[in-house]
């Protein structure tokens, strides 16, 4: 298995291009199942999760063509995928495929909406909590589906098609909102989703569905209204930039010091994180190219942060912020409210000499003057990258083992960081 070797201490200076958002690209690819026509997606990041979803969609009979690079394309330019679900040959998504990536469970919604049946294995994914699918099932049942759990599979059918309904989520759920939104586009009548997730990736998917002929209003607010249509058609859509990738590199610059342009990043997608970084002592400037992050001279100020659904501070940046706070001039408090077990990075950060106490949902971080490199390993995507951030500032060498998770969510991480002066290399095998 590949490892990443980092020698810490260098400041980051230069430009980092921000890729398309993984968490928008995945549901957008899944939305292609809603139509017989071709959906063209631009700016799709080259990630292991995208490749895995291509395999899953292929299993349903979906044809995916990846357009080659044109001369003049930037080396980081995302790929263009032409996705055609003209012939769906199988409405089953098997355990072997779905267990590797939680989002693949979401195929249940378009399959049910268009084919009126689906059999999808219960999902896997990052080990960050129990992550049930009860609210997704509740939403589909509201839309008229009959659902049974059989042998580890969710078996869903709606012989006469789905029917519009009012869905009230008891808690904000991104997956629940994606599933309800996709399913409702082809349901008969009107669907109202209350307490919908407002994450930018939901809005991006809704924008694409609208281009495909769906009638949706209110995406990006807690109340989404969908007027079902008989069928959707092809469209072309560009995946929005990855706010979590942008926030991660911003934390890395705040950690090492230096001055980096995050090109293509959109500040309105991560304002809460930018506010926290400013409080921590980074200088954030918004310009035509994206966001510029710098920290020169001054130390890192401690912060108190609680994760929350958008527009709050994202859970997907919690581990990275914790890595940053390990070197703050004082005591920070970080409370995780979205996932109950998303502190897997704490014990690994301790290997660098970080001082972190866990008490239920809250981590108390007592900043130290210097971290020291160490062999570390992570069990989920964002935890893995928090170790990279710590390593970039640590004295000496760090070996990050089991980097499979990093490849799921960060495109060419080591290239982007080394272009800004980091000593970082991938060791294969
Ligand atoms: C999405 O996961 C993201 N994944 C996650 O990013 C992200 O951390 C999360 O949203 C929160 O922003 C993708 O978009 C592919 P949820 P999702 O449904 O949709 C509970 C990353 O690192 N819940 O909003 O699975 C659930 O357990 C990943 O890129 C139920 O109780 O998250 C959690 O506590 C990790 N029942 C809370 O809701 C359900 O049926 C929010 O989950 C569904 C969810």
CSV table of C-alpha atoms and ligand atoms in Angstrom, one decimal:
chain,number,residue,atom,x,y,z
A,1,UNK,CA,0.0,0.0,0.0
A,2,UNK,CA,1.2,3.5,-0.8
A,3,UNK,CA,2.6,5.8,1.9
A,4,UNK,CA,3.3,9.5,2.0
A,5,UNK,CA,6.6,10.8,3.4
A,6,UNK,CA,6.7,14.4,4.6
A,7,UNK,CA,9.6,16.4,6.0
A,8,UNK,CA,8.0,19.3,7.9
A,9,UNK,CA,9.1,22.8,8.4
A,10,UNK,CA,8.7,24.5,5.0
A,11,UNK,CA,6.3,27.4,4.6
A,12,UNK,CA,3.8,27.0,1.7
A,13,UNK,CA,4.0,29.6,-1.0
A,14,UNK,CA,2.5,29.6,-4.5
A,15,UNK,CA,-0.8,28.6,-6.1
A,16,UNK,CA,-3.0,25.6,-5.5
A,17,UNK,CA,-5.8,25.0,-8.1
A,18,UNK,CA,-9.0,23.8,-6.4
A,19,UNK,CA,-10.6,20.7,-8.0
A,20,UNK,CA,-14.3,20.0,-8.5
A,21,UNK,CA,-16.1,18.9,-5.4
A,22,UNK,CA,-16.2,15.2,-4.7
A,23,UNK,CA,-19.5,15.5,-2.7
A,24,UNK,CA,-21.2,17.2,-5.7
A,25,UNK,CA,-19.6,15.1,-8.4
A,26,UNK,CA,-20.9,11.8,-6.8
A,27,UNK,CA,-24.6,12.7,-6.6
A,28,UNK,CA,-24.4,14.4,-10.0
A,29,UNK,CA,-23.1,11.2,-11.6
A,30,UNK,CA,-25.9,9.3,-9.8
A,31,UNK,CA,-28.5,11.8,-11.1
A,32,UNK,CA,-27.6,10.6,-14.7
A,33,UNK,CA,-29.6,7.5,-13.9
A,34,UNK,CA,-32.8,9.6,-14.0
A,35,UNK,CA,-32.7,10.1,-17.8
A,36,UNK,CA,-32.3,8.0,-21.0
A,37,UNK,CA,-30.3,10.9,-22.5
A,38,UNK,CA,-26.6,11.7,-21.9
A,39,UNK,CA,-25.6,13.9,-19.0
A,40,UNK,CA,-22.2,15.7,-19.6
A,41,UNK,CA,-20.4,16.7,-16.4
A,42,UNK,CA,-17.3,19.0,-16.6
A,43,UNK,CA,-14.7,19.5,-13.9
A,44,UNK,CA,-15.1,16.1,-12.3
A,45,UNK,CA,-12.2,15.4,-10.0
A,46,UNK,CA,-10.0,12.4,-10.6
A,47,UNK,CA,-10.5,10.5,-7.4
A,48,UNK,CA,-10.8,6.9,-6.3
A,49,UNK,CA,-14.4,7.5,-5.2
A,50,UNK,CA,-15.3,8.8,-8.7
A,51,UNK,CA,-13.7,5.7,-10.3
A,52,UNK,CA,-15.5,3.5,-7.8
A,53,UNK,CA,-18.9,5.1,-8.7
A,54,UNK,CA,-18.1,4.6,-12.4
A,55,UNK,CA,-17.9,0.9,-11.7
A,56,UNK,CA,-21.1,0.9,-9.7
A,57,UNK,CA,-23.0,2.8,-12.5
A,58,UNK,CA,-21.4,0.5,-15.1
A,59,UNK,CA,-23.0,-2.5,-13.2
A,60,UNK,CA,-26.4,-0.9,-13.9
A,61,UNK,CA,-25.6,-0.7,-17.6
A,62,UNK,CA,-24.6,3.0,-17.6
A,63,UNK,CA,-22.0,3.9,-20.3
A,64,UNK,CA,-19.4,6.5,-19.2
A,65,UNK,CA,-17.0,8.1,-21.6
A,66,UNK,CA,-14.3,10.2,-20.2
A,67,UNK,CA,-13.2,12.8,-22.7
A,68,UNK,CA,-9.4,13.0,-23.1
A,69,UNK,CA,-7.3,16.1,-22.3
A,70,UNK,CA,-7.2,18.8,-24.9
A,71,UNK,CA,-4.0,20.6,-25.7
A,72,UNK,CA,-3.9,23.7,-23.6
A,73,UNK,CA,-5.8,22.1,-20.7
A,74,UNK,CA,-4.3,22.8,-17.4
A,75,UNK,CA,-2.8,19.7,-15.8
A,76,UNK,CA,-5.2,19.9,-12.9
A,77,UNK,CA,-8.3,20.5,-15.1
A,78,UNK,CA,-11.0,18.1,-14.0
A,79,UNK,CA,-12.2,15.5,-16.4
A,80,UNK,CA,-15.4,15.6,-18.6
A,81,UNK,CA,-17.6,12.6,-18.2
A,82,UNK,CA,-20.4,11.7,-20.8
A,83,UNK,CA,-22.8,9.6,-18.8
A,84,UNK,CA,-25.5,7.7,-20.6
A,85,UNK,CA,-28.1,5.6,-18.7
A,86,UNK,CA,-30.1,4.8,-21.8
A,87,UNK,CA,-30.3,1.1,-21.0
A,88,UNK,CA,-30.5,0.2,-17.3
A,89,UNK,CA,-29.9,-3.5,-17.3
A,90,UNK,CA,-29.8,-4.2,-13.6
A,91,UNK,CA,-31.6,-2.4,-10.7
A,92,UNK,CA,-29.5,-4.2,-8.1
A,93,UNK,CA,-26.4,-2.5,-6.5
A,94,UNK,CA,-24.4,-5.4,-4.9
A,95,UNK,CA,-22.7,-5.5,-1.5
A,96,UNK,CA,-19.2,-5.9,-3.0
A,97,UNK,CA,-19.5,-2.5,-4.7
A,98,UNK,CA,-21.7,-0.4,-2.4
A,99,UNK,CA,-19.9,-1.4,0.8
A,100,UNK,CA,-16.8,0.5,-0.4
A,101,UNK,CA,-18.5,3.9,-0.6
A,102,UNK,CA,-21.5,5.2,1.3
A,103,UNK,CA,-22.8,7.6,-1.4
A,104,UNK,CA,-23.3,4.8,-3.8
A,105,UNK,CA,-26.4,3.8,-1.8
A,106,UNK,CA,-28.1,6.9,-3.2
A,107,UNK,CA,-28.6,5.1,-6.6
A,108,UNK,CA,-31.7,3.8,-4.9
A,109,UNK,CA,-33.5,7.1,-5.5
A,110,UNK,CA,-33.2,7.5,-9.3
A,111,UNK,CA,-33.6,3.7,-9.9
A,112,UNK,CA,-36.8,3.8,-7.9
A,113,UNK,CA,-38.0,6.9,-9.6
A,114,UNK,CA,-37.3,5.8,-13.2
A,115,UNK,CA,-37.5,2.0,-13.0
A,116,UNK,CA,-39.9,1.8,-10.1
A,117,UNK,CA,-37.7,-0.8,-8.3
A,118,UNK,CA,-34.3,-1.0,-6.8
A,119,UNK,CA,-32.3,-3.4,-4.6
A,120,UNK,CA,-29.4,-1.8,-3.0
A,121,UNK,CA,-26.9,-3.1,-0.4
A,122,UNK,CA,-26.8,-1.3,2.9
A,123,UNK,CA,-23.8,1.1,2.6
A,124,UNK,CA,-20.2,1.3,3.9
A,125,UNK,CA,-17.9,4.3,3.8
A,126,UNK,CA,-15.6,6.2,6.3
A,127,UNK,CA,-15.6,4.9,9.8
A,128,UNK,CA,-16.9,8.0,11.5
A,129,UNK,CA,-20.1,6.8,13.2
A,130,UNK,CA,-23.0,4.5,12.8
A,131,UNK,CA,-24.4,6.5,9.8
A,132,UNK,CA,-27.8,4.9,9.4
A,133,UNK,CA,-30.1,5.3,6.3
A,134,UNK,CA,-33.4,5.3,8.2
A,135,UNK,CA,-34.2,8.9,7.1
A,136,UNK,CA,-33.5,8.0,3.4
A,137,UNK,CA,-35.9,5.1,3.7
A,138,UNK,CA,-38.5,7.3,5.5
A,139,UNK,CA,-38.3,9.8,2.6
A,140,UNK,CA,-38.8,7.1,0.0
A,141,UNK,CA,-41.7,5.6,1.9
A,142,UNK,CA,-43.3,9.0,2.1
A,143,UNK,CA,-43.1,9.1,-1.7
A,144,UNK,CA,-45.0,5.9,-1.9
A,145,UNK,CA,-42.3,3.2,-2.1
A,146,UNK,CA,-42.7,-0.1,-0.4
A,147,UNK,CA,-39.4,-1.0,1.4
A,148,UNK,CA,-38.1,-4.2,3.0
A,149,UNK,CA,-34.7,-5.1,4.4
A,150,UNK,CA,-33.7,-8.5,3.2
A,151,UNK,CA,-30.3,-10.1,3.6
A,152,UNK,CA,-28.4,-6.9,4.0
A,153,UNK,CA,-30.2,-5.3,1.1
A,154,UNK,CA,-32.8,-2.5,1.0
A,155,UNK,CA,-35.5,-3.8,-1.5
A,156,UNK,CA,-37.7,-1.0,-2.7
A,157,UNK,CA,-40.6,-0.9,-5.2
A,158,UNK,CA,-43.2,1.5,-6.4
A,159,UNK,CA,-45.1,-0.4,-9.2
A,160,UNK,CA,-47.2,2.6,-10.2
A,161,UNK,CA,-44.4,5.1,-9.8
A,162,UNK,CA,-43.6,7.5,-6.9
A,163,UNK,CA,-46.1,10.1,-5.7
A,164,UNK,CA,-45.3,13.6,-4.5
A,165,UNK,CA,-45.5,14.1,-0.7
A,166,UNK,CA,-44.5,16.4,2.2
A,167,UNK,CA,-41.3,15.1,3.8
A,168,UNK,CA,-40.1,16.5,7.1
A,169,UNK,CA,-36.6,15.6,8.2
A,170,UNK,CA,-36.2,15.5,12.0
A,171,UNK,CA,-32.6,16.4,11.5
A,172,UNK,CA,-30.6,18.0,8.7
A,173,UNK,CA,-29.3,15.2,6.4
A,174,UNK,CA,-27.3,15.7,3.2
A,175,UNK,CA,-27.9,12.2,2.0
A,176,UNK,CA,-31.6,12.3,2.9
A,177,UNK,CA,-32.0,15.6,1.0
A,178,UNK,CA,-30.2,14.3,-2.1
A,179,UNK,CA,-32.3,11.1,-2.2
A,180,UNK,CA,-35.6,12.9,-1.6
A,181,UNK,CA,-34.7,15.5,-4.2
A,182,UNK,CA,-33.7,13.1,-6.9
A,183,UNK,CA,-36.7,10.7,-6.3
A,184,UNK,CA,-39.2,13.6,-6.3
A,185,UNK,CA,-38.2,14.9,-9.7
A,186,UNK,CA,-40.1,12.0,-11.4
A,187,UNK,CA,-42.8,11.6,-8.8
A,188,UNK,CA,-46.4,12.4,-9.7
A,189,UNK,CA,-47.4,15.7,-8.2
A,190,UNK,CA,-45.7,18.1,-5.7
A,191,UNK,CA,-43.1,17.2,-3.1
A,192,UNK,CA,-42.1,19.5,-0.3
A,193,UNK,CA,-38.9,18.8,1.6
A,194,UNK,CA,-38.9,20.5,5.0
A,195,UNK,CA,-35.7,21.0,7.1
A,196,UNK,CA,-33.7,20.2,3.9
A,197,UNK,CA,-29.9,20.4,4.0
A,198,UNK,CA,-28.6,23.7,2.6
A,199,UNK,CA,-25.1,22.5,1.6
A,200,UNK,CA,-23.9,24.0,-1.7
A,201,UNK,CA,-23.6,20.5,-3.1
A,202,UNK,CA,-27.4,20.1,-2.8
A,203,UNK,CA,-27.8,23.4,-4.7
A,204,UNK,CA,-25.4,22.2,-7.4
A,205,UNK,CA,-27.3,19.0,-7.9
A,206,UNK,CA,-30.6,20.9,-8.0
A,207,UNK,CA,-29.2,23.3,-10.6
A,208,UNK,CA,-28.2,20.3,-12.8
A,209,UNK,CA,-31.6,18.6,-12.3
A,210,UNK,CA,-33.3,21.9,-13.4
A,211,UNK,CA,-31.1,21.9,-16.6
A,212,UNK,CA,-32.4,18.3,-17.1
A,213,UNK,CA,-36.0,19.6,-17.0
A,214,UNK,CA,-36.8,19.1,-13.3
A,215,UNK,CA,-39.1,21.7,-11.6
A,216,UNK,CA,-37.4,22.6,-8.4
A,217,UNK,CA,-37.5,25.8,-6.2
A,218,UNK,CA,-35.9,26.6,-2.9
A,219,UNK,CA,-32.7,24.5,-3.2
A,220,UNK,CA,-30.2,26.0,-0.8
A,221,UNK,CA,-32.9,26.8,1.7
A,222,UNK,CA,-34.6,24.5,4.3
A,223,UNK,CA,-37.7,24.2,2.2
A,224,UNK,CA,-37.4,22.7,-1.3
A,225,UNK,CA,-40.5,22.3,-3.5
A,226,UNK,CA,-40.4,19.9,-6.4
A,227,UNK,CA,-43.1,19.6,-9.1
A,228,UNK,CA,-42.7,16.1,-10.6
A,229,UNK,CA,-42.3,15.8,-14.4
A,230,UNK,CA,-42.8,12.7,-16.6
A,231,UNK,CA,-39.2,12.5,-17.8
A,232,UNK,CA,-35.9,14.3,-17.6
A,233,UNK,CA,-33.6,15.0,-20.5
A,234,UNK,CA,-29.8,15.4,-21.1
A,235,UNK,CA,-27.8,18.4,-20.0
A,236,UNK,CA,-24.3,19.8,-19.5
A,237,UNK,CA,-23.1,20.9,-16.1
A,238,UNK,CA,-19.9,22.0,-14.4
A,239,UNK,CA,-19.2,20.6,-10.9
A,240,UNK,CA,-18.7,23.4,-8.4
A,241,UNK,CA,-15.3,23.8,-6.7
A,242,UNK,CA,-14.5,21.7,-3.6
A,243,UNK,CA,-15.0,23.9,-0.6
A,244,UNK,CA,-13.5,21.2,1.7
A,245,UNK,CA,-10.4,20.9,-0.4
A,246,UNK,CA,-10.1,24.7,-0.4
A,247,UNK,CA,-10.6,24.9,3.4
A,248,UNK,CA,-8.0,22.1,3.9
A,249,UNK,CA,-5.3,23.9,2.0
A,250,UNK,CA,-6.2,27.1,3.8
A,251,UNK,CA,-5.7,25.3,7.2
A,252,UNK,CA,-2.4,24.0,5.9
A,253,UNK,CA,-1.1,27.5,5.0
A,254,UNK,CA,-2.3,28.8,8.4
A,255,UNK,CA,-0.3,25.9,10.0
A,256,UNK,CA,3.0,26.3,8.1
A,257,UNK,CA,2.9,30.0,7.5
A,258,UNK,CA,3.4,31.4,3.9
A,259,UNK,CA,1.2,32.8,1.3
A,260,UNK,CA,-0.9,30.7,-1.1
A,261,UNK,CA,-3.5,31.5,-3.8
A,262,UNK,CA,-6.3,29.0,-3.9
A,263,UNK,CA,-7.3,29.4,-7.5
A,264,UNK,CA,-10.9,28.7,-8.3
A,265,UNK,CA,-12.1,28.6,-4.7
A,266,UNK,CA,-15.4,30.4,-4.0
A,267,UNK,CA,-15.4,32.2,-0.6
A,268,UNK,CA,-19.2,32.1,-0.2
A,269,UNK,CA,-19.0,28.3,0.0
A,270,UNK,CA,-16.7,28.3,3.1
A,271,UNK,CA,-17.3,31.6,4.9
A,272,UNK,CA,-17.6,30.1,8.3
A,273,UNK,CA,-14.2,28.4,7.9
A,274,UNK,CA,-12.6,31.6,6.6
A,275,UNK,CA,-14.0,33.5,9.6
A,276,UNK,CA,-12.4,30.9,12.0
A,277,UNK,CA,-9.1,31.1,10.1
A,278,UNK,CA,-9.1,34.9,10.4
A,279,UNK,CA,-9.7,34.6,14.1
A,280,UNK,CA,-6.8,32.1,14.3
A,281,UNK,CA,-4.5,34.7,12.8
A,282,UNK,CA,-4.5,34.0,9.1
A,283,UNK,CA,-5.0,36.8,6.5
A,284,UNK,CA,-7.7,36.0,4.0
A,285,UNK,CA,-8.1,38.0,0.9
A,286,UNK,CA,-10.7,37.4,-1.8
A,287,UNK,CA,-9.7,38.2,-5.4
A,288,UNK,CA,-10.7,37.5,-8.9
A,289,UNK,CA,-8.7,34.2,-8.9
A,290,UNK,CA,-10.3,32.9,-5.7
A,291,UNK,CA,-9.0,33.1,-2.2
A,292,UNK,CA,-5.6,34.1,-0.9
A,293,UNK,CA,-4.5,32.8,2.5
A,294,UNK,CA,-1.4,34.0,4.3
A,295,UNK,CA,0.1,33.9,7.7
A,296,UNK,CA,3.3,35.7,8.3
A,297,UNK,CA,5.1,36.1,11.6
A,298,UNK,CA,2.2,36.0,14.0
A,299,UNK,CA,1.4,32.8,15.9
A,300,UNK,CA,-1.8,30.8,15.8
A,301,UNK,CA,-4.6,32.0,18.1
A,302,UNK,CA,-6.7,29.4,19.8
A,303,UNK,CA,-10.4,29.2,18.8
A,304,UNK,CA,-13.7,27.6,20.1
A,305,UNK,CA,-15.7,26.0,17.2
A,306,UNK,CA,-18.7,23.8,17.0
A,307,UNK,CA,-19.5,21.9,13.7
A,308,UNK,CA,-22.9,22.5,12.2
A,309,UNK,CA,-24.8,22.0,9.0
A,310,UNK,CA,-24.2,24.6,6.3
A,311,UNK,CA,-23.6,27.6,6.6
A,312,UNK,CA,-22.1,26.5,9.9
A,313,UNK,CA,-18.5,25.2,10.4
A,314,UNK,CA,-18.4,21.9,8.3
A,315,UNK,CA,-17.7,18.6,10.0
A,316,UNK,CA,-15.5,17.8,7.0
A,317,UNK,CA,-13.0,20.5,8.2
A,318,UNK,CA,-13.1,19.6,11.9
A,319,UNK,CA,-10.0,17.3,11.8
A,320,UNK,CA,-8.0,19.8,9.8
A,321,UNK,CA,-8.8,22.6,12.3
A,322,UNK,CA,-7.8,20.4,15.1
A,323,UNK,CA,-4.4,19.8,13.5
A,324,UNK,CA,-4.0,23.5,13.2
A,325,UNK,CA,-4.9,24.1,16.8
A,326,UNK,CA,-2.3,21.7,18.1
A,327,UNK,CA,0.2,24.5,17.6
A,328,UNK,CA,-2.0,27.4,18.9
A,329,UNK,CA,-0.8,29.8,21.6
A,330,UNK,CA,-3.3,28.5,24.2
A,331,UNK,CA,-6.3,26.2,24.6
A,332,UNK,CA,-8.9,25.5,21.9
A,333,UNK,CA,-12.2,23.7,22.1
A,334,UNK,CA,-13.7,21.9,19.1
A,335,UNK,CA,-17.2,20.3,19.4
A,336,UNK,CA,-18.4,17.8,16.8
A,337,UNK,CA,-22.2,17.7,16.5
A,338,UNK,CA,-22.8,15.9,13.2
A,339,UNK,CA,-21.1,12.5,13.6
A,340,UNK,CA,-20.7,10.8,17.0
A,341,UNK,CA,-17.4,9.2,16.3
A,342,UNK,CA,-15.4,11.6,14.2
A,343,UNK,CA,-12.4,11.9,16.4
A,344,UNK,CA,-10.2,9.1,15.0
A,345,UNK,CA,-7.4,11.6,14.3
A,346,UNK,CA,-7.0,12.5,18.0
A,347,UNK,CA,-4.9,9.5,18.9
A,348,UNK,CA,-2.8,9.9,15.7
A,349,UNK,CA,-2.2,13.6,16.3
A,350,UNK,CA,-1.0,12.6,19.8
A,351,UNK,CA,1.9,10.8,18.0
A,352,UNK,CA,3.2,14.2,16.9
A,353,UNK,CA,3.2,15.3,20.5
A,354,UNK,CA,-0.2,17.1,20.4
A,355,UNK,CA,-2.0,17.5,23.6
A,356,UNK,CA,-5.7,16.7,23.2
A,357,UNK,CA,-8.3,15.7,25.7
A,358,UNK,CA,-11.6,14.2,24.6
A,359,UNK,CA,-14.8,14.6,26.6
A,360,UNK,CA,-17.9,13.3,24.8
A,361,UNK,CA,-18.4,15.6,21.7
A,362,UNK,CA,-15.8,18.1,22.7
A,363,UNK,CA,-12.0,18.0,22.2
A,364,UNK,CA,-9.8,20.4,24.2
A,365,UNK,CA,-6.6,21.1,22.5
A,366,UNK,CA,-3.7,22.6,24.5
A,367,UNK,CA,-1.3,24.1,21.9
A,368,UNK,CA,2.3,23.0,21.9
A,369,UNK,CA,5.3,25.0,20.6
A,370,UNK,CA,6.4,22.3,18.2
A,371,UNK,CA,5.1,19.0,16.8
A,372,UNK,CA,7.6,16.2,15.9
A,373,UNK,CA,7.3,13.9,12.9
A,374,UNK,CA,6.1,10.3,13.5
A,375,UNK,CA,4.7,7.3,11.7
A,376,UNK,CA,0.9,7.7,11.6
A,377,UNK,CA,-2.1,6.1,10.0
A,378,UNK,CA,-5.6,7.3,9.4
A,379,UNK,CA,-9.0,5.6,9.1
A,380,UNK,CA,-11.0,8.2,7.3
A,381,UNK,CA,-10.5,10.7,4.6
A,382,UNK,CA,-10.5,14.0,6.5
A,383,UNK,CA,-8.6,12.5,9.5
A,384,UNK,CA,-5.9,11.4,7.0
A,385,UNK,CA,-5.5,14.9,5.6
A,386,UNK,CA,-5.3,16.4,9.2
A,387,UNK,CA,-2.2,14.2,9.7
A,388,UNK,CA,-0.7,15.7,6.5
A,389,UNK,CA,-1.3,19.2,7.9
A,390,UNK,CA,0.4,18.3,11.2
A,391,UNK,CA,3.3,16.7,9.3
A,392,UNK,CA,3.9,19.8,7.2
A,393,UNK,CA,4.6,21.8,10.3
A,394,UNK,CA,6.3,19.1,12.4
A,395,UNK,CA,10.0,18.9,13.0
A,396,UNK,CA,11.6,16.0,11.0
A,397,UNK,CA,10.0,13.2,9.0
A,398,UNK,CA,6.5,11.8,9.1
A,399,UNK,CA,5.3,8.7,7.3
A,400,UNK,CA,1.6,8.7,6.6
A,401,UNK,CA,0.6,5.0,6.2
A,402,UNK,CA,-2.6,3.6,4.5
A,403,UNK,CA,-3.2,6.7,2.3
A,404,UNK,CA,-6.0,4.9,0.5
A,405,UNK,CA,-8.5,7.3,2.1
A,406,UNK,CA,-6.6,10.4,0.9
A,407,UNK,CA,-6.9,9.2,-2.7
A,408,UNK,CA,-10.7,8.9,-2.3
A,409,UNK,CA,-11.0,12.7,-1.7
A,410,UNK,CA,-7.9,14.7,-2.6
A,411,UNK,CA,-6.8,15.0,-6.2
A,412,UNK,CA,-2.9,15.0,-6.6
A,413,UNK,CA,-2.5,16.2,-3.0
A,414,UNK,CA,1.3,15.6,-2.9
A,415,UNK,CA,1.8,17.4,-6.3
A,416,UNK,CA,-0.3,20.4,-5.2
A,417,UNK,CA,1.6,20.7,-1.9
A,418,UNK,CA,5.1,20.1,-3.3
A,419,UNK,CA,4.5,22.8,-6.0
A,420,UNK,CA,4.2,25.2,-3.0
A,421,UNK,CA,7.4,24.2,-1.4
A,422,UNK,CA,6.5,21.2,0.8
A,423,UNK,CA,8.8,18.3,1.0
A,424,UNK,CA,6.3,15.5,0.3
A,425,UNK,CA,6.5,12.4,-1.7
A,426,UNK,CA,4.4,9.3,-2.4
A,427,UNK,CA,6.2,6.0,-1.8
A,428,UNK,CA,4.6,3.2,-3.8
A,429,UNK,CA,4.1,-0.4,-2.6
B,1,LIG,C1,-22.4,13.9,3.6
B,1,LIG,O1,-22.6,12.6,4.2
B,1,LIG,C2,-21.0,13.9,3.0
B,1,LIG,N1,-20.8,12.9,2.1
B,1,LIG,C3,-20.0,13.8,4.2
B,1,LIG,O2,-18.7,14.0,3.7
B,1,LIG,C4,-20.3,15.0,5.2
B,1,LIG,O3,-19.5,14.8,6.3
B,1,LIG,C5,-21.8,14.9,5.6
B,1,LIG,O4,-22.6,15.0,4.4
B,1,LIG,C6,-22.2,16.1,6.5
B,1,LIG,O5,-21.9,17.3,5.8
B,1,LIG,C7,-21.1,13.0,0.8
B,1,LIG,O6,-21.7,14.1,0.4
B,1,LIG,C8,-20.8,12.0,-0.1
B,1,LIG,P1,-25.7,13.3,6.5
B,1,LIG,P2,-24.0,12.1,4.5
B,1,LIG,O7,-26.8,12.4,5.9
B,1,LIG,O8,-24.9,12.6,3.5
B,1,LIG,C9,-27.4,11.1,10.5
B,1,LIG,C10,-16.5,13.3,3.5
B,1,LIG,O9,-15.5,13.3,4.2
B,1,LIG,N2,-28.3,10.4,9.6
B,1,LIG,O10,-25.9,14.7,6.4
B,1,LIG,O11,-23.9,10.7,4.8
B,1,LIG,C11,-26.0,10.7,10.3
B,1,LIG,O12,-25.6,9.6,11.0
B,1,LIG,C12,-17.8,12.8,3.9
B,1,LIG,O13,-16.4,13.8,2.3
B,1,LIG,C13,-29.3,9.6,10.2
B,1,LIG,O14,-29.4,9.5,11.4
B,1,LIG,O15,-24.3,12.8,5.9
B,1,LIG,C14,-25.3,12.0,10.7
B,1,LIG,O16,-25.2,12.0,12.1
B,1,LIG,C15,-17.8,12.1,5.2
B,1,LIG,N3,-30.1,8.8,9.4
B,1,LIG,C16,-26.2,13.1,10.3
B,1,LIG,O17,-27.5,12.5,10.1
B,1,LIG,C17,-30.1,8.9,8.1
B,1,LIG,O18,-30.8,8.2,7.4
B,1,LIG,C18,-25.8,13.8,9.0
B,1,LIG,O19,-25.6,12.9,8.0
B,1,LIG,C19,-29.1,9.7,7.5
B,1,LIG,C20,-28.2,10.4,8.2
